Tab-separated table of C-alpha atoms (C1' of nucleotides) in Angstrom:
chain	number	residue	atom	x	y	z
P	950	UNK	CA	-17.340	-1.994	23.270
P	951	UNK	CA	-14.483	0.525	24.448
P	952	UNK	CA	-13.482	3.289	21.833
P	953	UNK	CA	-9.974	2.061	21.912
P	954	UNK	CA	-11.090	-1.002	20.176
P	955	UNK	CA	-12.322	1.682	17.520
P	956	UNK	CA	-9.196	3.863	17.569
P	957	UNK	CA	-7.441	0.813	16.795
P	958	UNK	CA	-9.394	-0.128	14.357
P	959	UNK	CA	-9.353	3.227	12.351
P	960	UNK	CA	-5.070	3.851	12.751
P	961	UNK	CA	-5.029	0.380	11.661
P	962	UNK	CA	-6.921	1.071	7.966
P	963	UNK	CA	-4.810	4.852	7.628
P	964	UNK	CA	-1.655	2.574	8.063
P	965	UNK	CA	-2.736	-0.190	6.027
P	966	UNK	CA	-4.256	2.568	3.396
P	967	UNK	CA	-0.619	3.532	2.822
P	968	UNK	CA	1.342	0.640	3.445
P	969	UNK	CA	-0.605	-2.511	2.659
P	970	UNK	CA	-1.334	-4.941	5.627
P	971	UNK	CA	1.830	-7.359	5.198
P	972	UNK	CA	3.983	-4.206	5.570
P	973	UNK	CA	2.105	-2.828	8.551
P	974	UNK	CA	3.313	-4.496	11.943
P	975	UNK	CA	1.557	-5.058	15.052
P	976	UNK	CA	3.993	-2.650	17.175
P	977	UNK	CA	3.352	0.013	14.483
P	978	UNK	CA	0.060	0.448	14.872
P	979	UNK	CA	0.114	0.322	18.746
P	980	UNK	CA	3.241	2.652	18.736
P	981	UNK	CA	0.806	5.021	16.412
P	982	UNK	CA	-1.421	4.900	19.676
P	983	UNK	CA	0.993	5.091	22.673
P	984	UNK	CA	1.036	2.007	23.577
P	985	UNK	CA	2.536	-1.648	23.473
P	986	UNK	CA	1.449	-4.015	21.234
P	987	UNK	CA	0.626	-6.650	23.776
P	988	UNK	CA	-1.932	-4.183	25.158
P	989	UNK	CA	-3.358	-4.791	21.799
P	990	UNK	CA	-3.946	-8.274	21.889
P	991	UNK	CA	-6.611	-7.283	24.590
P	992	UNK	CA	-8.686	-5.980	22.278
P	993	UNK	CA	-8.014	-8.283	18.684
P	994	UNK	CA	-7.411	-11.762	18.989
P	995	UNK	CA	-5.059	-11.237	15.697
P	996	UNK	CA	-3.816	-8.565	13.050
P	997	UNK	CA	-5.679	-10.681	10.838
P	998	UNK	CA	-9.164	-10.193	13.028
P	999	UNK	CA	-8.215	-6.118	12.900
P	1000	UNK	CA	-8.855	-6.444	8.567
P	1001	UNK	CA	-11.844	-8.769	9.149
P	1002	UNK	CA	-13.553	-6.212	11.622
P	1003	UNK	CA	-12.566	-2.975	8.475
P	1004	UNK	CA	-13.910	-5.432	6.094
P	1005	UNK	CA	-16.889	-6.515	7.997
P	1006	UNK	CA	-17.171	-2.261	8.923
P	1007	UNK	CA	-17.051	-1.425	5.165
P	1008	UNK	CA	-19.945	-4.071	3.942
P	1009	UNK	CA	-22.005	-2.991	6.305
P	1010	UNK	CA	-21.537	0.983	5.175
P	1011	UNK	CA	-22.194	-0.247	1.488
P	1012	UNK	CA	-25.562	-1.334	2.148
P	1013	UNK	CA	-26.545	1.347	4.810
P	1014	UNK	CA	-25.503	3.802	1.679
P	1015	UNK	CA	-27.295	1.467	-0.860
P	1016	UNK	CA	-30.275	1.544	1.099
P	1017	UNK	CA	-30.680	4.847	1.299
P	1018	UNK	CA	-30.243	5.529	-2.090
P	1019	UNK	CA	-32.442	3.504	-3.425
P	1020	UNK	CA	-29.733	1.759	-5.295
P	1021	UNK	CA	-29.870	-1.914	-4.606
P	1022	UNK	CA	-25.567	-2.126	-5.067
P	1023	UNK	CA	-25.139	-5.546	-3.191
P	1024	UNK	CA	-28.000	-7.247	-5.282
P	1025	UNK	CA	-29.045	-5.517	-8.374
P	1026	UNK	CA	-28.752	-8.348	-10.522
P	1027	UNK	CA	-31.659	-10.297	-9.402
P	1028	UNK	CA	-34.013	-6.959	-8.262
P	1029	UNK	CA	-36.422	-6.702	-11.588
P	1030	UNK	CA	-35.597	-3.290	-12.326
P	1031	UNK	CA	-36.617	-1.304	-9.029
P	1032	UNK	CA	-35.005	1.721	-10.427
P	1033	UNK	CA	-37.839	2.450	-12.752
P	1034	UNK	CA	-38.025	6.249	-10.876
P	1035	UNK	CA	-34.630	7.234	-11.234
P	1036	UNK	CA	-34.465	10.990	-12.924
P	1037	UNK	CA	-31.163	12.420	-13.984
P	1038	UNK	CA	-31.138	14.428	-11.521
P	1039	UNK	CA	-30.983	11.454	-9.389
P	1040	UNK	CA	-28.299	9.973	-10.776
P	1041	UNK	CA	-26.461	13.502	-10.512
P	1042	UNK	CA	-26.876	13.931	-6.830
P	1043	UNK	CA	-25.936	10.057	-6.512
P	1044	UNK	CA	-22.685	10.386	-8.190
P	1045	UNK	CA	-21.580	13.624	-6.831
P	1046	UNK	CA	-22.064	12.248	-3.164
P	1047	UNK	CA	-20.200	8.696	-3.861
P	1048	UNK	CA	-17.298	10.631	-5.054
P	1049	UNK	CA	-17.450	12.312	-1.983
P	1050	UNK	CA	-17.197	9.327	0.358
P	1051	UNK	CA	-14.349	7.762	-1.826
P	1052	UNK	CA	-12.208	10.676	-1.647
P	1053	UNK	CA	-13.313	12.900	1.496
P	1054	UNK	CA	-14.745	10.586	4.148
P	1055	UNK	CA	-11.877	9.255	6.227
P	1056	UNK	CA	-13.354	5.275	6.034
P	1057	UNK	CA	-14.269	5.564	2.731
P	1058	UNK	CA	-10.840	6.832	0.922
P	1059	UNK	CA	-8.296	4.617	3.399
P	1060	UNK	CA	-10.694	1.629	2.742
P	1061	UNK	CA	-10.544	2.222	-1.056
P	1062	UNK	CA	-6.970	2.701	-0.601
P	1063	UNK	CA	-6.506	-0.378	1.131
P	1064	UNK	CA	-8.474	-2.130	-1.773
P	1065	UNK	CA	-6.211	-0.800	-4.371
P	1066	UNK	CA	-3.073	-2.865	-2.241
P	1067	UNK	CA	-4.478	-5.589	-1.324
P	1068	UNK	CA	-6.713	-6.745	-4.669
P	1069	UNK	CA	-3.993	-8.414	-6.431
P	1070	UNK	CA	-3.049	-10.739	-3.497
P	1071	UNK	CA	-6.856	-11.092	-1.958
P	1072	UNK	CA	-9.614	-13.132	-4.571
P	1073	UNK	CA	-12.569	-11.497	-2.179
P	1074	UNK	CA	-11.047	-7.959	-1.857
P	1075	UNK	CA	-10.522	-8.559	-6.205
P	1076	UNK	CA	-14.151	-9.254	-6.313
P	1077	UNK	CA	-14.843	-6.281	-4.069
P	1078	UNK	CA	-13.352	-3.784	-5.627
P	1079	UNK	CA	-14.553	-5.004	-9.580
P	1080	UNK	CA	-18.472	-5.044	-7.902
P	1081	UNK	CA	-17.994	-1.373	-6.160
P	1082	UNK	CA	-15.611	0.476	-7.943
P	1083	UNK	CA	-14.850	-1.101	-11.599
P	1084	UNK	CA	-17.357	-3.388	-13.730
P	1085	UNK	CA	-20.196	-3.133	-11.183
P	1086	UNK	CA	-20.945	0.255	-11.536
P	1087	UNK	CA	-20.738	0.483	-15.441
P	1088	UNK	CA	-23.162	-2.785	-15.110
P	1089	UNK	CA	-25.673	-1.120	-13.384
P	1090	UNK	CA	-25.670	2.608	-15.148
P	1091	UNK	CA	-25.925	0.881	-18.507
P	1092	UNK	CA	-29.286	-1.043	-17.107
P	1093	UNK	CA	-30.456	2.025	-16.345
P	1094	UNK	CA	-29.682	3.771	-19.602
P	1095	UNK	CA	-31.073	0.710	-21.354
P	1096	UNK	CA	-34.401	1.376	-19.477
P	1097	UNK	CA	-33.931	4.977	-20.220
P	1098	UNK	CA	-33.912	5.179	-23.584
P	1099	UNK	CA	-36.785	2.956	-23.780
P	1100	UNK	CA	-38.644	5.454	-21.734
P	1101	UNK	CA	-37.502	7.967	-24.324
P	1102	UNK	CA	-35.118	9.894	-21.730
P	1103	UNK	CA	-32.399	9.582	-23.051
P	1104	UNK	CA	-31.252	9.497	-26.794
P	1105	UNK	CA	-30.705	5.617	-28.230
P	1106	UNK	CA	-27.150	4.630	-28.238
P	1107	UNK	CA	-24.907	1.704	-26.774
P	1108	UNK	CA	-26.126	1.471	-23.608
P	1109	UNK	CA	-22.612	-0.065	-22.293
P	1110	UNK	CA	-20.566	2.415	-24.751
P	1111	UNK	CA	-22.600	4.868	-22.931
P	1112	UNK	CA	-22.197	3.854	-19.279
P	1113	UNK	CA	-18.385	3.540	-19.795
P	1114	UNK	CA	-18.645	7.179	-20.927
P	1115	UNK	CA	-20.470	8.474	-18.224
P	1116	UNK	CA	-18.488	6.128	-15.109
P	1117	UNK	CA	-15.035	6.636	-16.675
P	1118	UNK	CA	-14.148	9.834	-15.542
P	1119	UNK	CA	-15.741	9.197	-12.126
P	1120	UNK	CA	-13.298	6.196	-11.777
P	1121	UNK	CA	-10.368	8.314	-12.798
P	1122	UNK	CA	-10.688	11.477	-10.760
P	1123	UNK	CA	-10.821	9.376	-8.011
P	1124	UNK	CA	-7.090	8.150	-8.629
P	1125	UNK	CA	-5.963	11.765	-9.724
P	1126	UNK	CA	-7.783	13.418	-6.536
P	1127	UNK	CA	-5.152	10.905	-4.721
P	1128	UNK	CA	-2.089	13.285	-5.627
P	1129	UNK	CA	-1.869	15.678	-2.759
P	1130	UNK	CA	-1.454	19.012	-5.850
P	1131	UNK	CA	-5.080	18.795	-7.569
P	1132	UNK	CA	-7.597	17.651	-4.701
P	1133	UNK	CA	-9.603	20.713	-5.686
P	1134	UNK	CA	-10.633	20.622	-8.520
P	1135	UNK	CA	-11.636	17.042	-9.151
P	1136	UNK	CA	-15.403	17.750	-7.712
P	1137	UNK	CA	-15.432	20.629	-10.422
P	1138	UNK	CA	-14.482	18.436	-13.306
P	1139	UNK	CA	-16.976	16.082	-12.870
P	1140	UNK	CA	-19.615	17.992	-11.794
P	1141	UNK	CA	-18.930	19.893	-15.271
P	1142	UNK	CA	-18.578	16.427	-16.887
P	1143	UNK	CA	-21.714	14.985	-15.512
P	1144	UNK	CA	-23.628	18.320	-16.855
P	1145	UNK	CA	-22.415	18.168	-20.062
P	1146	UNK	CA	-22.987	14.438	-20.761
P	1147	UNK	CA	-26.627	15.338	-19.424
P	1148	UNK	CA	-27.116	18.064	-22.208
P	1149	UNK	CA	-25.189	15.866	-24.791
P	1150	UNK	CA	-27.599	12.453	-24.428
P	1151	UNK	CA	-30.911	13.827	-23.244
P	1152	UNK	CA	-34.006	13.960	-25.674
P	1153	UNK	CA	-34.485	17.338	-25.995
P	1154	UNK	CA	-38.686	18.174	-25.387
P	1155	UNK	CA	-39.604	21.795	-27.260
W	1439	UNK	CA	25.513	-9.439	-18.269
W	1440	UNK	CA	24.055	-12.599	-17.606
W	1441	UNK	CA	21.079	-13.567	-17.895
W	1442	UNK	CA	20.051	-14.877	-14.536
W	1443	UNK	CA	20.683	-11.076	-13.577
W	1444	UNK	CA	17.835	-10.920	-16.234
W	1445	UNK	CA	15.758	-13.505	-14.297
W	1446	UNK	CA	16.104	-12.510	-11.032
W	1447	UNK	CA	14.742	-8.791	-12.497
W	1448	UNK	CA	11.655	-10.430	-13.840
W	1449	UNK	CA	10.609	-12.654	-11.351
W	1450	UNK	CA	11.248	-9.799	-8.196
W	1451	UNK	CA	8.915	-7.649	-10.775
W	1452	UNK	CA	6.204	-10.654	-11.166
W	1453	UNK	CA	5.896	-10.833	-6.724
W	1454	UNK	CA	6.374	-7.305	-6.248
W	1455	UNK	CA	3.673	-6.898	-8.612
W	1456	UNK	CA	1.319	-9.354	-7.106
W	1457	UNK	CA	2.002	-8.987	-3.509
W	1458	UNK	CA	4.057	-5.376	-2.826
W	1459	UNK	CA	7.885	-4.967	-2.415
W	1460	UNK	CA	7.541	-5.096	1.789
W	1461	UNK	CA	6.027	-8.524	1.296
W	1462	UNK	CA	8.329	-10.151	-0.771
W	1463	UNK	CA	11.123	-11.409	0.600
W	1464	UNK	CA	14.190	-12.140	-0.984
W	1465	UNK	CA	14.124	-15.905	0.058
W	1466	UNK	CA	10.807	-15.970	-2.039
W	1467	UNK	CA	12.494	-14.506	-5.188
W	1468	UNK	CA	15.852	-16.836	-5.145
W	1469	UNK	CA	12.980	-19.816	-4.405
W	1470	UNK	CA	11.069	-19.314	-7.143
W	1471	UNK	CA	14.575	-19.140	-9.051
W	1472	UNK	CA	15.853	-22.639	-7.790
W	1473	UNK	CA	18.462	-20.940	-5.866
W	1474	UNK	CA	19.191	-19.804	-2.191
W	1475	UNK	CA	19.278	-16.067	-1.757
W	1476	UNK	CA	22.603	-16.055	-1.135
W	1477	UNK	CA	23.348	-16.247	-4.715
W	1478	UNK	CA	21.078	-13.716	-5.349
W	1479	UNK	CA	23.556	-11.267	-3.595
W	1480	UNK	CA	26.454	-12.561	-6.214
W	1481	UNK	CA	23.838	-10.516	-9.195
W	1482	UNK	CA	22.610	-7.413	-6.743
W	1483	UNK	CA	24.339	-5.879	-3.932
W	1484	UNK	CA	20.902	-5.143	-1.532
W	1485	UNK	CA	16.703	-6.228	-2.506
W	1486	UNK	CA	16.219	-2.407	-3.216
W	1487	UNK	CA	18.359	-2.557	-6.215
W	1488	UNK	CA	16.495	-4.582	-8.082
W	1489	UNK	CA	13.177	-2.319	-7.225
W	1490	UNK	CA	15.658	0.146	-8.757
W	1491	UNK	CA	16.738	-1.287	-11.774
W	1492	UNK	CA	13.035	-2.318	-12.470
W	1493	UNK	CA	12.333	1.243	-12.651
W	1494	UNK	CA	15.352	2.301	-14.420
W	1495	UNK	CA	14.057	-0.316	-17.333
W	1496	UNK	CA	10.903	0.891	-16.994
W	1497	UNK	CA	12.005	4.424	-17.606
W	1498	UNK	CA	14.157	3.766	-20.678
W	1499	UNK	CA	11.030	1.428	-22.206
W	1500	UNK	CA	8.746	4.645	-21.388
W	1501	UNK	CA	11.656	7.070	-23.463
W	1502	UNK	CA	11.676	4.339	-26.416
W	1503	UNK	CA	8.071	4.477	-26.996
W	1504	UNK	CA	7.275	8.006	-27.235
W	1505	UNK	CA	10.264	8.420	-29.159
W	1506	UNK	CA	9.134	5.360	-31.187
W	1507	UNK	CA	5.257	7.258	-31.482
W	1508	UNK	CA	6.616	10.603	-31.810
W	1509	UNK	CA	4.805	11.467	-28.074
W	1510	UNK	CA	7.167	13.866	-25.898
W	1511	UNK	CA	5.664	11.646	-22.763
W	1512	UNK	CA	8.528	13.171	-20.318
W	1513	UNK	CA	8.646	16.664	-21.081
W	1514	UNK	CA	5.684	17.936	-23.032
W	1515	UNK	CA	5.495	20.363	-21.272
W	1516	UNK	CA	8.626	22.294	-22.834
W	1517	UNK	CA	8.294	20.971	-26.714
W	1518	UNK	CA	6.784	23.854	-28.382
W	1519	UNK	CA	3.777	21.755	-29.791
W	1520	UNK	CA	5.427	19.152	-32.130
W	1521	UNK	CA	2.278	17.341	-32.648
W	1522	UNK	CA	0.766	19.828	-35.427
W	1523	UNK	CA	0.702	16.867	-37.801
W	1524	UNK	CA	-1.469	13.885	-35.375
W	1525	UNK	CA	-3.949	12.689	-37.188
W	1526	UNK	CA	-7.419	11.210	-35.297
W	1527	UNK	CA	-6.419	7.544	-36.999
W	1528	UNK	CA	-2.811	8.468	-35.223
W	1529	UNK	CA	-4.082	8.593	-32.024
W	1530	UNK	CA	-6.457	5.793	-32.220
W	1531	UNK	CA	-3.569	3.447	-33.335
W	1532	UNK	CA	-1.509	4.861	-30.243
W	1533	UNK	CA	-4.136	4.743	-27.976
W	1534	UNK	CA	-4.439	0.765	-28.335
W	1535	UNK	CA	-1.243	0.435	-29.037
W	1536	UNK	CA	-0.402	1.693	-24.755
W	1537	UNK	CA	-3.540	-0.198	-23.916
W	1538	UNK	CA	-2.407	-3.483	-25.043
W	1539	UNK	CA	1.600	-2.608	-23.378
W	1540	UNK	CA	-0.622	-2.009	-20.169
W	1541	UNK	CA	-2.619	-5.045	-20.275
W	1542	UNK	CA	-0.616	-7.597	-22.505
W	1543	UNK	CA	2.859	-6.797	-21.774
W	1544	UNK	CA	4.441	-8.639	-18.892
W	1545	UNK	CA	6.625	-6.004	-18.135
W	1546	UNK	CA	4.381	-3.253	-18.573
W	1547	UNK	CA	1.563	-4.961	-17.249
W	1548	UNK	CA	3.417	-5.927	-13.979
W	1549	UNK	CA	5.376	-2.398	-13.364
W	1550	UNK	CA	1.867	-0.595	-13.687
W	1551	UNK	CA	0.223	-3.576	-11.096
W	1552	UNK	CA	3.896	-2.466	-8.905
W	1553	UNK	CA	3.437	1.196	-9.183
W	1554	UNK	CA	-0.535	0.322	-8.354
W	1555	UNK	CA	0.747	-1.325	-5.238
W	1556	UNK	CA	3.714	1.425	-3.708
W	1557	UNK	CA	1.837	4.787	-5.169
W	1558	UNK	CA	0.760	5.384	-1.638
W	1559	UNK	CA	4.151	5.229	0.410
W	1560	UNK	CA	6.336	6.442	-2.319
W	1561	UNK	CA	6.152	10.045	-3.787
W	1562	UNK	CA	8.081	9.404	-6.120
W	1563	UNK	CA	6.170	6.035	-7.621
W	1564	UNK	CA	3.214	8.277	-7.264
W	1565	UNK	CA	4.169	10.788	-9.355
W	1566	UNK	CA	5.035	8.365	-12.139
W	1567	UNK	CA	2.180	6.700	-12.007
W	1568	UNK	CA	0.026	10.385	-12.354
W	1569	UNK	CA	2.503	11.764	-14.811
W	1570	UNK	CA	2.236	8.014	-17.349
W	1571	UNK	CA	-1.028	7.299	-16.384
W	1572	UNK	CA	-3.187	9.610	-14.724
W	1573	UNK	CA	-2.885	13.188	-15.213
W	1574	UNK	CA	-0.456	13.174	-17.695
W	1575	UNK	CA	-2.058	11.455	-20.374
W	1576	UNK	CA	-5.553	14.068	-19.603
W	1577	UNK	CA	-3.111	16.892	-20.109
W	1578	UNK	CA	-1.303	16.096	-23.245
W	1579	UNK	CA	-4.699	14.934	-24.881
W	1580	UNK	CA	-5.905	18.332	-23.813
W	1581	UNK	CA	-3.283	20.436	-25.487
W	1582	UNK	CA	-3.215	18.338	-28.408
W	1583	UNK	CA	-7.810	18.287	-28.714
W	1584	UNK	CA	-7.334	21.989	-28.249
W	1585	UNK	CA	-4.997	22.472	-31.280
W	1586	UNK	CA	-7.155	20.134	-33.553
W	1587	UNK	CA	-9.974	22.694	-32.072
W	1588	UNK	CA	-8.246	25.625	-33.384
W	1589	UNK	CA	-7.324	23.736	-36.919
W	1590	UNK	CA	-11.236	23.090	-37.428
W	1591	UNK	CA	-10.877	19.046	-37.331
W	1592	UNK	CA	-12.522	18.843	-33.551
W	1593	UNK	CA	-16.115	20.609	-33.296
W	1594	UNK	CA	-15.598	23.427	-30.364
W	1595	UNK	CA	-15.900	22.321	-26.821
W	1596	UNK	CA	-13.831	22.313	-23.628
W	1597	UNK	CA	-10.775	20.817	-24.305
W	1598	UNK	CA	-10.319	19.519	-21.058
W	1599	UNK	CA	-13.069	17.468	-20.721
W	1600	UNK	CA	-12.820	16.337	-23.965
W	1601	UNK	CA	-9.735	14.669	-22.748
W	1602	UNK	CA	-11.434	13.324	-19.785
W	1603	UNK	CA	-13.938	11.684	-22.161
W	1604	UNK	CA	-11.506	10.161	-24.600
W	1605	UNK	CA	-9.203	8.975	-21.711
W	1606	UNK	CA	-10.609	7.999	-18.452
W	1607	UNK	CA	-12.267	4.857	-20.161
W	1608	UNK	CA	-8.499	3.849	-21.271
W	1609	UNK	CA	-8.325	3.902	-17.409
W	1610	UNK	CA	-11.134	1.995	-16.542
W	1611	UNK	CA	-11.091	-0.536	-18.885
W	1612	UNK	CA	-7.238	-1.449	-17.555
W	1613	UNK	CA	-8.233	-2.072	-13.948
W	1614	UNK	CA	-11.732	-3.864	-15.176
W	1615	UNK	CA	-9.020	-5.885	-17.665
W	1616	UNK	CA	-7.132	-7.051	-13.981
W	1617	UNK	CA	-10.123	-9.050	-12.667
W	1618	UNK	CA	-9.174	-12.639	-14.375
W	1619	UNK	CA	-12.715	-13.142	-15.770
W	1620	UNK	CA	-13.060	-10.178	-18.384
W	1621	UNK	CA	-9.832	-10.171	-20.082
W	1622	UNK	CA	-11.435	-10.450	-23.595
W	1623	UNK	CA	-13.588	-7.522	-24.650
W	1624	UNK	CA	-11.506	-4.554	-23.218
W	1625	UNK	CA	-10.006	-4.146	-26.436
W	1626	UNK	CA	-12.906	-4.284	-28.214
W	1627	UNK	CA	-14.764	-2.081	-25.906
W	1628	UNK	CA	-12.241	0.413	-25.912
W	1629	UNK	CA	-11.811	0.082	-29.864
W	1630	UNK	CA	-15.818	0.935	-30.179
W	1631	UNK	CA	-15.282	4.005	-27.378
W	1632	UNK	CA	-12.642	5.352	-29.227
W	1633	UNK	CA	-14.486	5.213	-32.992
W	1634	UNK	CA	-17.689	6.605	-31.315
W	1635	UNK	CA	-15.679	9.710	-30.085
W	1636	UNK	CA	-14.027	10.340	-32.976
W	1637	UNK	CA	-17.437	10.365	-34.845
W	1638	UNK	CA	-19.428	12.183	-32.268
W	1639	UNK	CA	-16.344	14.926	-32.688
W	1640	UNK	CA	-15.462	15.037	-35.832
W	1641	UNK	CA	-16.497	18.077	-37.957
W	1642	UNK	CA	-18.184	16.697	-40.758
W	1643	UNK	CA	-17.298	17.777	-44.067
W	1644	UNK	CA	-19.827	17.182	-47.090
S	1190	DA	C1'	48.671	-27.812	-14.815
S	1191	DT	C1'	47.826	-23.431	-12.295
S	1192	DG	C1'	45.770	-19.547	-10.813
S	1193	DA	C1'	41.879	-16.443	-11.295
S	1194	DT	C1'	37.184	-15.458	-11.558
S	1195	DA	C1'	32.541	-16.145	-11.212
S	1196	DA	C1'	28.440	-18.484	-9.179
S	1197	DG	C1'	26.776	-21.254	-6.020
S	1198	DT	C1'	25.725	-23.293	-0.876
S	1199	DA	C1'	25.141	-23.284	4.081
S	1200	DA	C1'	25.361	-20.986	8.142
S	1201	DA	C1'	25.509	-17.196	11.004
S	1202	DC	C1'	24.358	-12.196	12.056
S	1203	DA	C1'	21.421	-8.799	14.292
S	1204	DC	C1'	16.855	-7.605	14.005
S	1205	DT	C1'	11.850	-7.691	13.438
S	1206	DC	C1'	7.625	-10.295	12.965
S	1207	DG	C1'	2.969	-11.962	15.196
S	1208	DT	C1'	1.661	-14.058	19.286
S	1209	DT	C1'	1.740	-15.686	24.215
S	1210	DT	C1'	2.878	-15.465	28.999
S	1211	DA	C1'	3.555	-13.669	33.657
S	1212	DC	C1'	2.929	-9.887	36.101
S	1213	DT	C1'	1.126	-4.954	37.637
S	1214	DG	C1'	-2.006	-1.552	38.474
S	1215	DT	C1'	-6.674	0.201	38.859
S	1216	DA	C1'	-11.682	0.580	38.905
S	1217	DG	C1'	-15.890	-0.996	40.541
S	1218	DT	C1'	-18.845	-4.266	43.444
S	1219	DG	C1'	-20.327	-7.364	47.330
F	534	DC	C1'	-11.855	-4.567	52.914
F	535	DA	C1'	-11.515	-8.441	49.851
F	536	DC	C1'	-12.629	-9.959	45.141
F	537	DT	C1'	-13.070	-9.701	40.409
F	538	DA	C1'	-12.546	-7.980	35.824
F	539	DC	C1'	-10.163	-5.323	32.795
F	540	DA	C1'	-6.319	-2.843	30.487
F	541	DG	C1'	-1.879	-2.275	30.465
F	542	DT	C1'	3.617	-3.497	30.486
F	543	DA	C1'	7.786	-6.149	29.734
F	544	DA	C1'	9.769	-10.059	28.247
F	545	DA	C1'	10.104	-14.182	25.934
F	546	DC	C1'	8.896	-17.465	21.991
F	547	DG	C1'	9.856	-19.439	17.462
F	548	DA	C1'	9.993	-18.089	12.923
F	549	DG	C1'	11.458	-15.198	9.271
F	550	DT	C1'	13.810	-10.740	7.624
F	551	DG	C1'	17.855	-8.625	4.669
F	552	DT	C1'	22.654	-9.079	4.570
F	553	DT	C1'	27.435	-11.016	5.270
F	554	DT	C1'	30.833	-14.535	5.679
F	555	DA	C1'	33.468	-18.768	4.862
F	556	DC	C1'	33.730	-22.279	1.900
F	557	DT	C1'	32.970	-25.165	-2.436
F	558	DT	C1'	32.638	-25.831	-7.438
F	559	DA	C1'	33.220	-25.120	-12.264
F	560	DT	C1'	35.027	-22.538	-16.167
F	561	DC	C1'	38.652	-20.716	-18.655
F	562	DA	C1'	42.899	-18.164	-20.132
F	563	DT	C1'	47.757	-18.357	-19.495
DNA sequence: ATGATAAGTAAACACTCGTTTACTGTAGTG
DNA sequence: CACTACAGTAAACGAGTGTTTACTTATCAT
């Protein structure tokens, strides 16, 4: 209801972005905020209820962002190929903007952030990050590659050889855009990258 | 000098790589030992020691390898080129030979999971981690792709995302090789990347 | 046998942790 | 004005933190 409750909420994912949530006390992230950290037990019943409410936040961000994409990320195993429309183009535009959000949108980097800490200690946030960030989205490009090159789009290849190539790079400018020196450039690079595996795998029409 | 020193190293290394060096506690590693942590303090004078001499092994593995594989990994920057004579079956025998240190190893494996876990709060962790395993390895494959560019074995192209091709799925395939389900085909995965590059780049002579 | 050295235990140290309790303002409503 | 609800403080709670201390064993060379 109140906006502290939200203030809270949003020091408490920057602190546990850096620090992981065992090393982030109660105190620290009230201190962060002027105040004590009993005046934050009016607001969260727990620390514990503070990561629920980011988590609960961040799933329900996915699928706004799914939705309007088109891209049915929570679910795409059992849609029968809804993605039948999807142009190059598309799947440009697409990338370019989910970069953004995991490395300029404040909720978006600390929560991937927090993800990277916490997914060797947390099953569900494991399972998280290997659906959003890791296997899922090689999964789903190389579906749509497969469908693709049957639509004579693309040039035939390994549809999963070719999904890893085009995702890879994504995946790792995301960690290298984390280093405070080259934040810059990273867009560049994959928008370049992105072009040129266009040019390299489409069917060219004369 | 003895070898529960030893111990104590590699189990603090297992939990700090599972759960972060704040959240271990030093009860936990003498615990999982058989021993109170008062002993513990007989083999290591404070708990950040041991996150010290972790690293300190890790760096002295790190110097054996590239000597080992000929790779100035620390300062190739400053060698004037040494790698005129790499070979594309070279690299490919390199390239899986860090994969499997990264993924198979226990130490390797568990100091990369570490450095995963403290890039955020510690600059210098973080600039390990993008000097072995992010940048780094981009802009050393760069400098060599260019040279084999110049010597006619690589077709033209931009070097630099040549290296992001060739080495970002190396990076993806280690955090998709994490999640305990698909441990098994990384290897082979990255094997078939790696041959398809080589033939998609390779000039061709007749 | 004796003394030295190393490796262990148990307990205490000062401090911090997450959480709860008792109490203080302060705003808005009848 | 009295009453209520809310948001805050300060302090205490028991448990756990990293580290130190006093004391006990066991090994081993002299």
């Amino acid at each position: 209801m109140s906006d502290t409750r939200e203030k809270i909420l949003l020091t408490a994912l920057r602190l546990f972005a850096r620090d992981g949530y065992e090393a982030v006390s109660v105190s620290a992230i009230a201190g962060m905020l002027g105040m004590t950290k009993g005046a934050l037990y009016r607001h969260y019943k727990s620390k514990r209820e503070i990561f629920d409410r980011i988590v609960e936040r961040m799933v329900q961000l996915d699928n706004e962002r799914a939705r309007k994409h088109d891209v049915p990320e929570e679910t795409f195993d059992q849609s029968p190929l809804a993605y039948r429309s999807a142009t190059l183009d598309n799947i440009k535009s697409f990338t370019l903007s989910q970069f953004r959000f995991w490395t300029e949108d404040d909720f978006g980097r600390d929560f991937r952030k927090m993800v990277t800490l916490e997914q060797y200690r947390n099953p569900e946030i494991a399972d998280w990050q290997q659906k959003v960030l890791a296997d899922g989205p090689v999964s789903y490009m190389e579906d749509l590659f497969r469908e693709m090159m049957a639509q004579g789009v693309l040039k035939s290849s390994n549809p999963r050889l070719l999904a890893l190539d085009f995702y890879a790079p994504f995946y790792l400018l995301i960690s290298m855009s984390d280093a405070p020196s080259n934040g810059e450039n990273a867009m560049d690079l994959l928008t370049a990258h992105i072009e040129n595996f266009i040019e390299r795998n489409t069917v060219t029409r004369k």
